[in-house]
Tab-separated table of C-alpha atoms in Angstrom:
chain	number	residue	atom	x	y	z
A	1	MET	CA	116.370	55.636	263.736
A	2	THR	CA	117.352	58.611	261.638
A	3	ARG	CA	116.784	62.066	263.008
A	4	SER	CA	115.811	65.171	261.102
A	5	HIS	CA	116.021	68.647	262.566
A	6	HIS	CA	113.631	71.350	261.391
A	7	SER	CA	115.998	74.323	261.448
A	8	LEU	CA	119.048	75.606	263.234
A	9	GLN	CA	116.878	77.799	265.429
A	10	GLN	CA	114.577	74.904	266.398
A	11	LEU	CA	117.306	72.500	267.483
A	12	ASP	CA	116.930	71.325	271.060
A	13	SER	CA	120.076	71.894	273.106
A	14	THR	CA	120.157	68.234	274.195
A	15	ASP	CA	119.499	66.684	270.762
A	16	PHE	CA	122.075	67.796	268.244
A	17	TYR	CA	125.255	66.704	266.529
A	18	ILE	CA	127.969	69.148	265.535
A	19	ALA	CA	130.573	67.797	263.138
A	20	ASN	CA	133.923	69.279	264.062
A	21	GLN	CA	136.671	67.061	262.630
A	22	LEU	CA	136.985	68.604	259.169
A	23	THR	CA	139.562	67.899	256.476
A	24	ALA	CA	141.159	70.587	254.312
A	25	GLU	CA	138.542	69.736	251.664
A	26	GLY	CA	135.722	70.314	254.164
A	27	LEU	CA	134.665	66.684	254.673
A	28	ASP	CA	133.515	66.071	258.233
A	29	GLU	CA	133.841	62.925	260.337
A	30	LEU	CA	130.335	61.633	259.584
A	31	GLN	CA	130.850	61.968	255.833
A	32	ARG	CA	134.239	60.249	255.927
A	33	MET	CA	132.976	57.372	258.057
A	34	LEU	CA	129.977	56.837	255.797
A	35	LEU	CA	132.242	56.780	252.731
A	36	LEU	CA	134.374	54.113	254.408
A	37	TYR	CA	131.259	52.114	255.310
A	38	ARG	CA	130.025	52.324	251.714
A	39	HIS	CA	133.313	50.843	250.489
A	40	GLY	CA	133.520	48.187	253.213
A	41	LEU	CA	136.674	49.606	254.798
A	42	HIS	CA	137.044	48.956	258.512
A	43	THR	CA	137.858	52.106	260.440
A	44	ALA	CA	140.069	53.110	263.365
A	45	LEU	CA	139.313	56.369	265.176
A	46	ASP	CA	142.523	57.811	266.564
A	47	GLY	CA	142.471	60.667	269.041
A	48	PRO	CA	142.582	61.784	272.667
A	49	PRO	CA	139.675	61.220	275.060
A	50	GLY	CA	136.709	63.560	274.915
A	51	VAL	CA	136.785	64.569	271.235
A	52	GLY	CA	133.655	62.721	270.119
A	53	LYS	CA	134.910	59.400	268.733
A	54	THR	CA	132.243	57.269	270.422
A	55	ARG	CA	129.510	59.840	269.790
A	56	ALA	CA	130.420	59.853	266.086
A	57	ILE	CA	130.013	56.085	265.630
A	58	ILE	CA	126.718	56.144	267.551
A	59	GLU	CA	125.502	58.870	265.192
A	60	VAL	CA	126.631	56.925	262.113
A	61	ALA	CA	124.784	53.809	263.322
A	62	GLN	CA	121.635	55.908	263.698
A	63	ILE	CA	122.022	57.351	260.195
A	64	LEU	CA	122.483	53.877	258.701
A	65	ASN	CA	119.764	52.397	260.924
A	66	VAL	CA	121.927	49.373	261.700
A	67	PRO	CA	122.594	47.815	265.129
A	68	LEU	CA	125.743	48.782	266.989
A	69	PHE	CA	127.518	46.149	269.112
A	70	THR	CA	129.979	47.772	271.512
A	71	LYS	CA	132.776	46.474	273.696
A	72	ASN	CA	134.643	48.769	276.079
A	73	CYS	CA	138.099	47.235	276.135
A	74	SER	CA	140.694	47.042	278.897
A	75	SER	CA	143.758	44.980	279.741
A	76	ARG	CA	141.416	42.516	281.484
A	77	THR	CA	139.266	41.949	278.389
A	78	THR	CA	139.765	38.471	276.946
A	79	GLU	CA	138.807	37.031	273.566
A	80	SER	CA	135.827	35.294	275.177
A	81	HIS	CA	134.386	38.695	276.119
A	82	ILE	CA	134.484	39.730	272.449
A	83	ILE	CA	133.956	36.487	270.502
A	84	SER	CA	131.976	33.991	272.607
A	85	TYR	CA	132.094	31.951	275.787
A	86	PRO	CA	130.692	28.526	276.762
A	87	SER	CA	127.736	28.178	279.100
A	88	LEU	CA	125.918	25.171	280.534
A	89	THR	CA	122.195	24.796	279.962
A	90	VAL	CA	119.636	22.007	280.257
A	91	LYS	CA	118.093	20.391	277.179
A	92	ASP	CA	115.811	17.333	277.313
A	93	GLY	CA	116.836	16.730	280.905
A	94	ALA	CA	120.558	16.740	280.163
A	95	SER	CA	123.247	19.366	280.624
A	96	VAL	CA	124.637	20.700	277.356
A	97	THR	CA	127.216	23.336	276.545
A	98	ILE	CA	126.194	26.261	274.354
A	99	GLN	CA	128.134	29.256	273.102
A	100	ILE	CA	127.031	32.736	274.178
A	101	SER	CA	127.893	35.170	271.412
A	102	GLY	CA	129.918	38.261	272.198
A	103	PRO	CA	129.568	41.606	270.389
A	104	LEU	CA	131.845	40.661	267.488
A	105	ILE	CA	129.950	37.452	266.676
A	106	ARG	CA	126.626	39.285	266.919
A	107	ALA	CA	127.876	42.011	264.565
A	108	LEU	CA	129.161	39.430	262.069
A	109	HIS	CA	125.935	37.439	262.118
A	110	THR	CA	123.254	40.159	262.309
A	111	PRO	CA	124.984	41.982	260.453
A	112	GLY	CA	125.831	45.239	262.178
A	113	ILE	CA	128.659	47.429	263.382
A	114	PHE	CA	131.225	46.126	265.858
A	115	TYR	CA	132.745	48.956	267.883
A	116	GLY	CA	135.777	48.217	270.058
A	117	ASP	CA	136.386	51.236	272.282
A	118	GLU	CA	139.976	51.786	273.506
A	119	PHE	CA	141.034	48.773	271.468
A	120	ASN	CA	144.737	49.363	272.117
A	121	LEU	CA	144.227	48.442	275.784
A	122	LEU	CA	143.664	44.826	274.739
A	123	LYS	CA	146.610	42.507	275.183
A	124	GLU	CA	148.545	41.966	271.964
A	125	ASP	CA	147.509	38.322	271.588
A	126	VAL	CA	143.826	39.272	271.957
A	127	GLN	CA	144.157	41.993	269.310
A	128	LYS	CA	145.800	39.579	266.870
A	129	ARG	CA	143.203	36.870	267.593
A	130	LEU	CA	140.556	39.142	266.038
A	131	ASN	CA	142.473	39.889	262.824
A	132	SER	CA	140.616	37.417	260.608
A	133	ALA	CA	137.318	39.262	261.136
A	134	PHE	CA	138.786	42.472	259.724
A	135	ASP	CA	140.707	41.240	256.680
A	136	GLU	CA	139.688	39.464	253.473
A	137	ARG	CA	138.707	36.334	255.433
A	138	ARG	CA	135.817	38.194	257.112
A	139	ALA	CA	135.303	35.337	259.570
A	140	ILE	CA	136.416	34.126	262.971
A	141	ASP	CA	136.431	30.729	264.644
A	142	ARG	CA	134.819	30.276	268.044
A	143	SER	CA	136.424	28.293	270.849
A	144	ASP	CA	134.256	25.290	269.896
A	145	GLY	CA	135.757	25.279	266.394
A	146	ARG	CA	132.758	26.697	264.524
A	147	LEU	CA	133.672	29.277	261.896
A	148	ILE	CA	131.425	32.354	261.900
A	149	ARG	CA	131.441	34.282	258.615
A	150	ALA	CA	130.451	37.916	258.217
A	151	LYS	CA	127.220	38.663	256.428
A	152	PRO	CA	127.187	41.513	253.889
A	153	GLY	CA	126.930	44.793	255.779
A	154	PHE	CA	129.277	43.901	258.650
A	155	TRP	CA	131.561	46.805	259.543
A	156	GLY	CA	134.315	46.976	262.117
A	157	VAL	CA	135.204	50.205	263.910
A	158	ILE	CA	137.706	50.599	266.719
A	159	SER	CA	138.954	53.601	268.646
A	160	TYR	CA	142.158	54.171	270.517
A	161	ASN	CA	143.809	56.939	272.471
A	162	PRO	CA	147.469	57.425	271.499
A	163	THR	CA	149.595	57.590	274.615
A	164	GLN	CA	153.107	58.398	275.750
A	165	ASN	CA	152.691	56.055	278.721
A	166	LEU	CA	155.240	53.279	278.221
A	167	ALA	CA	152.983	50.850	280.092
A	168	ILE	CA	150.270	51.229	277.442
A	169	GLN	CA	150.896	50.338	273.811
A	170	ASP	CA	149.294	51.605	270.644
A	171	LEU	CA	147.713	49.153	268.217
A	172	GLU	CA	149.659	46.035	267.290
A	173	ASP	CA	151.099	46.543	263.779
A	174	SER	CA	149.199	43.735	262.041
A	175	VAL	CA	145.957	45.011	263.585
A	176	ALA	CA	146.601	48.618	262.575
A	177	ASP	CA	147.158	47.539	258.952
A	178	ARG	CA	143.592	46.220	258.711
A	179	PHE	CA	141.962	49.608	259.318
A	180	VAL	CA	141.731	53.003	257.673
A	181	HIS	CA	142.707	55.521	260.346
A	182	LEU	CA	140.809	58.759	260.970
A	183	GLN	CA	142.524	61.303	263.189
A	184	PHE	CA	140.373	63.184	265.701
A	185	GLU	CA	142.012	66.414	266.866
A	186	ARG	CA	141.622	68.071	270.249
A	187	TRP	CA	138.891	70.681	270.541
A	188	ASN	CA	140.008	74.246	271.050
A	189	SER	CA	138.895	75.931	274.263
A	190	ASP	CA	136.106	77.981	272.635
A	191	PHE	CA	134.507	74.952	270.985
A	192	LYS	CA	134.822	72.869	274.157
A	193	ALA	CA	133.125	75.622	276.169
A	194	TYR	CA	130.414	75.929	273.520
A	195	ILE	CA	129.605	72.196	273.587
A	196	SER	CA	129.560	72.187	277.394
A	197	ALA	CA	127.171	75.151	277.423
A	198	CYS	CA	124.859	73.461	274.908
A	199	LYS	CA	124.699	70.290	277.000
A	200	ALA	CA	124.346	72.007	280.361
A	201	SER	CA	121.892	74.774	279.527
A	202	ASN	CA	118.171	74.290	280.072
A	203	ASN	CA	117.042	77.784	279.132
A	204	GLY	CA	115.699	76.704	275.738
A	205	ARG	CA	118.308	78.513	273.665
A	206	SER	CA	119.253	76.592	270.527
A	207	PRO	CA	122.847	75.692	269.573
A	208	GLU	CA	122.520	78.188	266.706
A	209	ALA	CA	121.585	81.011	269.060
A	210	ARG	CA	124.197	80.070	271.649
A	211	ARG	CA	127.069	79.821	269.142
A	212	HIS	CA	127.317	83.621	268.929
A	213	ASP	CA	128.413	83.690	272.575
A	214	PHE	CA	131.531	81.719	271.651
A	215	GLY	CA	132.252	82.913	268.115
A	216	ILE	CA	131.442	79.517	266.566
A	217	ASP	CA	130.526	79.588	262.856
A	218	LEU	CA	128.140	76.764	261.922
A	219	GLU	CA	126.310	75.529	258.860
A	220	GLU	CA	123.602	72.926	258.343
A	221	ARG	CA	124.414	69.729	256.464
A	222	GLY	CA	122.311	66.791	255.359
A	223	ILE	CA	122.599	63.122	254.429
A	224	ASP	CA	120.279	60.823	252.506
A	225	PRO	CA	120.481	57.572	254.531
A	226	GLN	CA	119.372	55.482	251.545
A	227	THR	CA	121.870	56.744	248.956
A	228	LEU	CA	124.462	58.232	251.342
A	229	GLN	CA	124.447	61.431	249.309
A	230	PHE	CA	125.721	64.532	251.102
A	231	TYR	CA	124.167	68.004	251.123
A	232	ARG	CA	124.631	71.420	252.684
A	233	ARG	CA	122.275	74.347	253.253
A	234	VAL	CA	123.556	77.577	251.721
A	235	SER	CA	122.343	81.081	251.027
A	236	ASP	CA	121.093	81.769	247.490
A	237	GLN	CA	121.756	84.999	245.631
A	238	ASP	CA	118.434	86.376	246.860
A	239	GLY	CA	119.387	85.605	250.464
A	240	SER	CA	117.079	82.621	250.899
A	241	MET	CA	118.404	79.309	252.221
A	242	ALA	CA	118.468	76.277	249.908
A	243	TRP	CA	119.792	72.718	250.019
A	244	GLN	CA	122.540	71.814	247.539
A	245	ASP	CA	124.576	68.734	246.688
A	246	PHE	CA	127.730	68.889	248.790
A	247	PHE	CA	130.082	68.096	245.904
A	248	THR	CA	128.416	69.623	242.835
A	249	GLY	CA	126.401	72.509	244.235
A	250	LYS	CA	123.288	71.336	242.402
A	251	SER	CA	120.106	72.423	244.173
A	252	ILE	CA	117.642	69.837	245.464
A	253	SER	CA	113.943	70.407	246.057
A	254	THR	CA	113.483	68.333	249.204
A	255	LYS	CA	115.146	68.491	252.571
A	256	PRO	CA	117.465	65.549	253.381
A	257	ALA	CA	116.068	62.964	255.785
A	258	TYR	CA	118.931	63.472	258.246
A	259	THR	CA	120.362	66.883	259.082
A	260	TYR	CA	123.028	68.034	261.498
A	261	LEU	CA	125.358	70.943	262.222
A	262	SER	CA	128.975	71.366	261.161
A	263	ARG	CA	131.759	73.880	261.467
A	264	ARG	CA	131.408	76.087	258.409
A	265	THR	CA	133.716	75.574	255.416
A	266	LYS	CA	133.890	76.984	251.914
A	267	PRO	CA	131.965	74.986	249.256
A	268	LEU	CA	134.015	72.590	247.127
A	269	PHE	CA	132.373	73.908	243.954
A	270	ARG	CA	132.614	77.404	242.466
């Protein structure tokens, strides 16, 4: 499920990812999320609506080639929507009760990524009911008493939109403590207009060509999905473009299997 682009100029305007949440060190949101996945650290994406939180986790799931189990949360979402719920079926001529797994159970068992979108909209008791899946216990008990343990590779990701609305709370404290929090900042007006133009245009112009209209400076980055090594494409002394290790600057001879665009930053190495 990984995707590899051929060049900035050849990118289709409807099939691209532009990393835009960069740290002072130049790490983008995909790199940071993959580092957290590698170390088994559950992740909370914190930021206002429309800044790419859901798109980022979809992209990460594609890079890792692992299934993504999503639940869009609201105040009406109950634990049965997320964990499991009973259902009647017929077996050998008799009615029996079975458990239908929700997205969290499926992610624990498969294993895969559980993504709870707008997790802070869940009622406090529902949030706390899920705690055992995201701490050292790595398991949760269903309503029928069966304990479901996480298989290696399970990863929990939630997102929430901080609010000043007194009727809506942020994450419950014990829940927040179980996640590493990544802050997603609002897009500036130029970048927002650029993304909208890329999505709306059907004139065949690539994101690289269109960026000049908005003064957006981009670079090409790469990821090896097997090793989770990071790379960037830079200009050599002779002006040619070459792939280098993101952290060391060491050149590599082959193009990474997955490539994407990012806001340009200075290399970490000298």
